[in-house]
CSV table of C-alpha atoms in Angstrom, one decimal:
chain,number,residue,atom,x,y,z
U,1,UNK,CA,119.2,82.2,98.6
U,2,UNK,CA,118.6,85.7,97.4
U,3,UNK,CA,115.9,87.5,95.6
U,4,UNK,CA,116.6,90.5,93.0
U,5,UNK,CA,114.7,93.6,91.6
U,6,UNK,CA,115.5,92.1,88.3
U,7,UNK,CA,113.4,88.8,89.4
U,8,UNK,CA,115.8,86.9,89.1
U,9,UNK,CA,116.4,84.2,92.2
U,10,UNK,CA,119.7,82.9,93.2
U,11,UNK,CA,121.0,80.2,95.3
U,12,UNK,CA,124.3,80.7,96.5
U,13,UNK,CA,127.2,78.9,98.2
U,14,UNK,CA,128.3,81.7,100.4
U,15,UNK,CA,131.6,79.4,101.3
U,16,UNK,CA,132.5,79.5,98.1
U,17,UNK,CA,131.5,82.6,96.9
U,18,UNK,CA,129.8,80.9,94.0
U,19,UNK,CA,126.1,80.2,92.2
U,20,UNK,CA,124.5,77.4,92.9
U,21,UNK,CA,121.9,77.8,90.7
U,22,UNK,CA,120.3,80.9,89.2
U,23,UNK,CA,116.7,81.3,87.2
U,24,UNK,CA,115.0,84.5,85.6
U,25,UNK,CA,112.3,83.2,84.6
U,26,UNK,CA,109.7,82.8,87.3
U,27,UNK,CA,108.9,86.2,88.2
U,28,UNK,CA,108.4,89.4,86.6
U,29,UNK,CA,108.3,92.0,89.0
U,30,UNK,CA,111.2,92.9,91.6
U,31,UNK,CA,111.5,90.2,94.4
U,32,UNK,CA,110.1,91.3,97.9
U,33,UNK,CA,110.6,88.3,99.9
U,34,UNK,CA,112.3,84.8,99.9
U,35,UNK,CA,112.6,82.4,102.5
U,36,UNK,CA,114.2,78.7,102.9
U,37,UNK,CA,111.5,76.2,103.9
U,38,UNK,CA,113.5,73.3,104.0
U,39,UNK,CA,117.5,72.1,103.5
U,40,UNK,CA,119.6,69.0,103.8
U,41,UNK,CA,120.9,68.9,107.5
U,42,UNK,CA,122.8,66.0,109.4
U,43,UNK,CA,120.3,63.7,110.8
U,44,UNK,CA,117.1,64.4,108.5
U,45,UNK,CA,116.7,62.5,105.4
U,46,UNK,CA,115.5,65.7,103.4
U,47,UNK,CA,117.7,65.7,99.7
U,48,UNK,CA,116.1,69.2,98.5
U,49,UNK,CA,116.2,72.5,99.3
U,50,UNK,CA,113.1,74.2,99.9
U,51,UNK,CA,112.0,78.1,99.4
U,52,UNK,CA,109.1,80.3,98.9
U,53,UNK,CA,109.3,83.7,97.0
U,54,UNK,CA,107.1,86.6,96.3
U,55,UNK,CA,107.1,89.6,94.1
U,56,UNK,CA,106.0,93.4,94.0
U,57,UNK,CA,102.9,91.8,92.1
U,58,UNK,CA,101.4,89.6,94.6
U,59,UNK,CA,102.9,86.3,93.1
U,60,UNK,CA,103.9,83.5,95.1
U,61,UNK,CA,105.8,80.5,94.3
U,62,UNK,CA,107.2,77.3,95.8
U,63,UNK,CA,110.6,76.3,95.0
U,64,UNK,CA,112.3,73.1,95.0
U,65,UNK,CA,116.2,73.0,94.4
U,66,UNK,CA,118.0,69.5,94.2
U,67,UNK,CA,121.1,68.4,93.0
U,68,UNK,CA,122.3,66.0,90.3
U,69,UNK,CA,123.9,62.9,91.1
U,70,UNK,CA,126.2,62.9,88.1
U,71,UNK,CA,127.6,66.8,87.6
U,72,UNK,CA,126.7,68.1,91.0
U,73,UNK,CA,125.0,70.7,89.1
U,74,UNK,CA,121.5,71.9,90.7
U,75,UNK,CA,117.7,72.1,89.2
U,76,UNK,CA,114.4,74.1,90.2
U,77,UNK,CA,111.1,72.7,90.3
U,78,UNK,CA,108.3,75.5,90.9
U,79,UNK,CA,104.5,75.2,92.0
U,80,UNK,CA,102.6,78.7,92.0
U,81,UNK,CA,100.8,79.3,95.3
U,82,UNK,CA,99.3,82.7,94.5
U,83,UNK,CA,98.9,84.3,90.8
U,84,UNK,CA,98.9,87.6,91.8
U,85,UNK,CA,95.4,88.0,91.4
U,86,UNK,CA,94.2,88.6,95.1
U,87,UNK,CA,96.7,91.6,95.4
U,88,UNK,CA,100.0,92.6,96.9
U,89,UNK,CA,101.7,90.0,99.5
U,90,UNK,CA,103.1,92.4,102.1
U,91,UNK,CA,104.5,90.4,104.4
U,92,UNK,CA,106.3,86.8,104.0
U,93,UNK,CA,107.8,84.4,106.8
U,94,UNK,CA,108.6,80.5,106.8
U,95,UNK,CA,108.5,78.5,110.1
U,96,UNK,CA,112.3,76.8,110.5
U,97,UNK,CA,112.5,73.3,110.4
U,98,UNK,CA,112.5,71.7,114.1
U,99,UNK,CA,115.3,70.0,113.4
U,100,UNK,CA,117.4,73.2,112.8
U,101,UNK,CA,116.3,74.7,115.9
U,102,UNK,CA,117.3,71.7,117.9
U,103,UNK,CA,120.7,71.8,116.4
U,104,UNK,CA,120.9,75.2,117.3
U,105,UNK,CA,119.1,75.5,120.9
U,106,UNK,CA,119.9,71.5,121.6
U,107,UNK,CA,117.2,68.8,121.5
U,108,UNK,CA,113.7,70.2,122.7
U,109,UNK,CA,110.4,68.5,123.8
U,110,UNK,CA,107.7,68.9,121.1
U,111,UNK,CA,104.9,67.4,122.9
U,112,UNK,CA,103.3,65.1,120.6
U,113,UNK,CA,104.4,61.3,119.3
U,114,UNK,CA,103.0,61.4,115.6
U,115,UNK,CA,105.3,63.1,113.9
U,116,UNK,CA,103.5,65.7,112.4
U,117,UNK,CA,106.0,68.8,113.5
U,118,UNK,CA,108.3,67.3,111.6
U,119,UNK,CA,106.5,66.6,108.2
U,120,UNK,CA,104.5,70.1,108.5
U,121,UNK,CA,106.0,73.2,106.7
U,122,UNK,CA,104.2,76.3,107.6
U,123,UNK,CA,104.7,79.7,106.0
U,124,UNK,CA,102.6,82.8,106.7
U,125,UNK,CA,101.3,85.5,104.5
U,126,UNK,CA,100.0,88.6,104.8
U,127,UNK,CA,97.9,91.1,102.5
U,128,UNK,CA,96.5,94.2,103.6
U,129,UNK,CA,93.3,92.9,105.2
U,130,UNK,CA,94.4,89.4,106.8
U,131,UNK,CA,97.2,87.2,107.4
U,132,UNK,CA,96.9,83.3,106.6
U,133,UNK,CA,98.7,80.2,107.9
U,134,UNK,CA,99.4,78.1,104.9
U,135,UNK,CA,101.1,74.5,104.6
U,136,UNK,CA,103.6,74.0,101.8
U,137,UNK,CA,104.4,70.4,103.1
U,138,UNK,CA,103.6,67.7,102.8
U,139,UNK,CA,100.8,69.4,100.5
U,140,UNK,CA,99.8,73.0,100.2
U,141,UNK,CA,96.7,74.3,102.0
U,142,UNK,CA,95.7,77.3,103.7
U,143,UNK,CA,95.0,76.3,107.2
U,144,UNK,CA,94.1,79.8,109.0
U,145,UNK,CA,92.8,83.0,108.3
U,146,UNK,CA,93.9,85.6,110.8
U,147,UNK,CA,91.5,89.0,109.9
U,148,UNK,CA,93.8,92.5,110.4
U,149,UNK,CA,93.8,94.1,113.8
U,150,UNK,CA,90.9,97.0,114.2
U,151,UNK,CA,92.1,100.6,113.1
U,152,UNK,CA,92.3,101.4,117.1
U,153,UNK,CA,94.7,98.7,117.9
U,154,UNK,CA,96.9,99.6,114.9
U,155,UNK,CA,96.9,103.2,115.7
U,156,UNK,CA,95.3,104.1,119.2
U,157,UNK,CA,95.7,107.6,118.2
U,158,UNK,CA,93.3,107.6,115.1
U,159,UNK,CA,90.2,108.5,116.9
U,160,UNK,CA,91.9,111.1,118.7
U,161,UNK,CA,92.1,112.6,115.4
U,162,UNK,CA,89.1,111.6,114.0
U,163,UNK,CA,87.5,113.3,116.9
U,164,UNK,CA,88.9,116.5,116.6
U,165,UNK,CA,88.2,116.5,112.5
U,166,UNK,CA,84.7,115.6,113.0
U,167,UNK,CA,84.6,118.6,115.7
U,168,UNK,CA,86.4,120.8,113.4
U,169,UNK,CA,83.8,120.1,110.5
U,170,UNK,CA,80.5,119.9,113.0
U,171,UNK,CA,81.9,123.8,113.9
U,172,UNK,CA,81.9,124.6,110.4
U,173,UNK,CA,78.9,123.2,109.2
U,174,UNK,CA,76.9,125.2,112.4
U,175,UNK,CA,78.9,128.6,111.5
U,176,UNK,CA,78.3,128.3,107.8
U,177,UNK,CA,74.4,127.1,108.2
U,178,UNK,CA,73.8,130.0,110.6
U,179,UNK,CA,75.5,132.8,108.2
U,180,UNK,CA,73.4,131.3,105.3
U,181,UNK,CA,69.9,131.2,106.9
U,182,UNK,CA,70.6,134.3,108.4
U,183,UNK,CA,71.5,135.9,104.9
U,184,UNK,CA,68.7,134.3,103.1
U,185,UNK,CA,65.3,133.7,105.3
U,186,UNK,CA,63.5,132.7,102.1
U,187,UNK,CA,65.8,129.8,101.2
U,188,UNK,CA,64.2,126.2,101.4
U,189,UNK,CA,67.7,124.5,102.3
U,190,UNK,CA,67.2,124.3,106.3
U,191,UNK,CA,70.1,124.5,108.8
U,192,UNK,CA,69.8,120.8,110.1
U,193,UNK,CA,69.9,119.9,106.4
U,194,UNK,CA,72.6,121.8,105.3
U,195,UNK,CA,74.6,120.8,108.4
U,196,UNK,CA,74.0,117.3,108.0
U,197,UNK,CA,75.5,117.8,104.2
U,198,UNK,CA,78.5,119.8,105.2
U,199,UNK,CA,79.2,117.4,108.2
U,200,UNK,CA,79.5,114.5,104.8
U,201,UNK,CA,83.4,114.1,104.4
U,202,UNK,CA,82.8,113.7,100.6
U,203,UNK,CA,81.4,117.5,101.0
U,204,UNK,CA,83.9,119.2,102.9
U,205,UNK,CA,87.5,118.3,103.0
U,206,UNK,CA,87.2,118.2,106.8
U,207,UNK,CA,86.6,114.4,106.5
U,208,UNK,CA,87.7,111.5,109.3
U,209,UNK,CA,91.1,110.7,108.6
U,210,UNK,CA,92.0,107.0,108.5
U,211,UNK,CA,94.5,105.1,109.9
U,212,UNK,CA,98.1,105.2,109.0
U,213,UNK,CA,99.3,102.7,106.2
U,214,UNK,CA,101.1,100.5,108.4
U,215,UNK,CA,102.7,97.3,107.1
U,216,UNK,CA,102.6,94.0,108.8
U,217,UNK,CA,105.7,92.2,110.5
U,218,UNK,CA,105.7,88.3,110.7
U,219,UNK,CA,108.2,86.3,112.7
U,220,UNK,CA,107.5,82.4,113.6
U,221,UNK,CA,109.0,80.7,116.2
U,222,UNK,CA,109.2,77.4,118.0
U,223,UNK,CA,108.5,79.1,121.4
U,224,UNK,CA,107.5,78.0,125.1
U,225,UNK,CA,104.5,78.5,126.3
U,226,UNK,CA,103.4,78.9,130.0
U,227,UNK,CA,102.2,75.5,131.9
U,228,UNK,CA,103.6,73.7,128.6
U,229,UNK,CA,107.1,72.6,130.6
U,230,UNK,CA,109.8,72.1,127.9
U,231,UNK,CA,108.0,71.2,125.0
U,232,UNK,CA,107.9,73.6,122.0
U,233,UNK,CA,105.4,74.5,119.9
U,234,UNK,CA,104.9,76.9,116.9
U,235,UNK,CA,104.1,80.6,117.4
U,236,UNK,CA,103.7,83.2,114.8
U,237,UNK,CA,104.0,86.7,116.3
U,238,UNK,CA,103.0,89.7,114.3
U,239,UNK,CA,103.2,93.5,114.7
U,240,UNK,CA,100.5,95.8,112.6
U,241,UNK,CA,101.1,99.2,113.6
U,242,UNK,CA,101.3,99.2,117.4
U,243,UNK,CA,99.2,95.6,118.1
U,244,UNK,CA,101.4,93.0,118.7
U,245,UNK,CA,99.7,89.3,118.8
U,246,UNK,CA,100.7,86.0,118.9
U,247,UNK,CA,99.1,83.0,116.9
U,248,UNK,CA,99.8,79.5,118.6
U,249,UNK,CA,100.2,76.3,116.2
U,250,UNK,CA,98.6,73.4,118.3
U,251,UNK,CA,98.8,70.1,116.9
U,252,UNK,CA,96.9,66.8,118.1
U,253,UNK,CA,98.7,64.7,120.5
U,254,UNK,CA,98.4,60.9,119.2
U,255,UNK,CA,99.0,57.4,121.0
U,256,UNK,CA,100.0,56.2,117.5
U,257,UNK,CA,100.6,56.3,114.1
U,258,UNK,CA,98.4,58.4,111.8
U,259,UNK,CA,96.6,56.2,109.0
U,260,UNK,CA,98.0,55.9,106.0
U,261,UNK,CA,97.7,59.0,104.5
U,262,UNK,CA,96.4,61.3,107.2
U,263,UNK,CA,98.0,64.5,108.3
U,264,UNK,CA,97.3,65.6,111.8
U,265,UNK,CA,96.9,69.5,110.6
U,266,UNK,CA,97.5,71.9,113.9
U,267,UNK,CA,94.7,74.0,115.0
U,268,UNK,CA,95.1,77.4,115.5
U,269,UNK,CA,94.1,80.2,117.9
U,270,UNK,CA,95.0,83.4,119.8
U,271,UNK,CA,97.6,83.1,122.2
U,272,UNK,CA,98.1,86.5,123.4
U,273,UNK,CA,98.5,90.0,122.6
U,274,UNK,CA,99.6,93.8,123.6
U,275,UNK,CA,100.0,97.2,122.4
U,276,UNK,CA,103.4,98.5,121.5
U,277,UNK,CA,104.1,102.4,123.1
U,278,UNK,CA,104.3,103.2,118.9
U,279,UNK,CA,104.2,101.5,115.6
U,280,UNK,CA,106.7,98.4,115.0
U,281,UNK,CA,108.9,98.3,111.8
U,282,UNK,CA,110.2,94.9,112.7
U,283,UNK,CA,110.2,91.6,115.0
U,284,UNK,CA,112.2,88.9,115.1
U,285,UNK,CA,112.6,85.3,117.6
U,286,UNK,CA,115.4,85.5,119.6
U,287,UNK,CA,115.2,82.0,121.1
U,288,UNK,CA,112.7,79.7,122.4
U,289,UNK,CA,111.2,82.8,125.0
U,290,UNK,CA,112.2,85.9,123.8
U,291,UNK,CA,110.8,87.8,121.1
U,292,UNK,CA,112.8,91.5,120.3
U,293,UNK,CA,110.5,94.3,118.7
U,294,UNK,CA,112.2,97.6,117.0
U,295,UNK,CA,109.6,100.3,116.8
U,296,UNK,CA,109.5,103.5,114.3
U,297,UNK,CA,110.5,105.6,117.6
U,298,UNK,CA,114.2,103.3,117.8
U,299,UNK,CA,113.0,101.8,120.7
U,300,UNK,CA,114.5,98.1,120.9
U,301,UNK,CA,112.9,96.0,123.2
U,302,UNK,CA,113.3,92.2,124.1
U,303,UNK,CA,109.8,90.3,125.6
U,304,UNK,CA,109.6,87.2,128.0
U,305,UNK,CA,106.5,85.5,126.0
U,306,UNK,CA,106.0,82.8,128.0
U,307,UNK,CA,105.3,85.3,131.3
U,308,UNK,CA,104.7,88.0,128.9
U,309,UNK,CA,106.9,90.8,130.7
U,310,UNK,CA,109.8,93.2,129.1
U,311,UNK,CA,113.0,91.8,130.0
U,312,UNK,CA,115.1,94.6,128.5
U,313,UNK,CA,114.8,98.0,126.3
């Protein structure tokens, strides 16, 4: 599945190098991200190809591609998740289906018996203020809001720069105020009043710097956790500047089948976090216990996420 600057989305058959379905009426802005959320595989009962698309205007669509029985042509149904009024979406990632992970890595335990992990499809979205865990199947629901890290976690150097800038502002205000008072003793403007005014970033150009505009990076994975045995659980890894954090989705255990129509939604909580030596520009899960990230200084690091130690740099 590919999205283009023209707003066109194309479902490709990469083996035959042919277009299965092309649609140009879903987005009017350039596509910034598209992700598959579900697809038919041996051993599952899915007949449709699910996806989510995001454009530069903040429009987010849920897509469902289905194959016709007679002519083997594909059609697409859409549902708008966000209409763009909430602002730009800076990052989007989808949790891969569990059966796809099991097919790649072999059978893995899930720590539950109610099948919720196989029926709930999760994605993650990030604006400039927060990240969100969202269910797109069996129904659309915002499950968790994850606030952006603090400024000092995103950019640890920001307060060093703030302190230097504030000191420069203070020195400038003190020097100018002393000169002003000595030359204009009859002035009604006191030194303390002028100093407090001059130190205001709105009054002088030496205002406090703001954190650099680092973009969030997201990656969903089915991962092992310490003390969890061989069971895997969904974990969302997020890098925002130098801050790396892990959000765990914990599904409730069930001794029996859920009530008709009931959905056992997962609960979310911060699993772990640490700071990279420099801002992170990309990250991705490599398996059930390994995460790789790339920093702005071209440092490529692999982390064992069970014991939270660096495997390779």
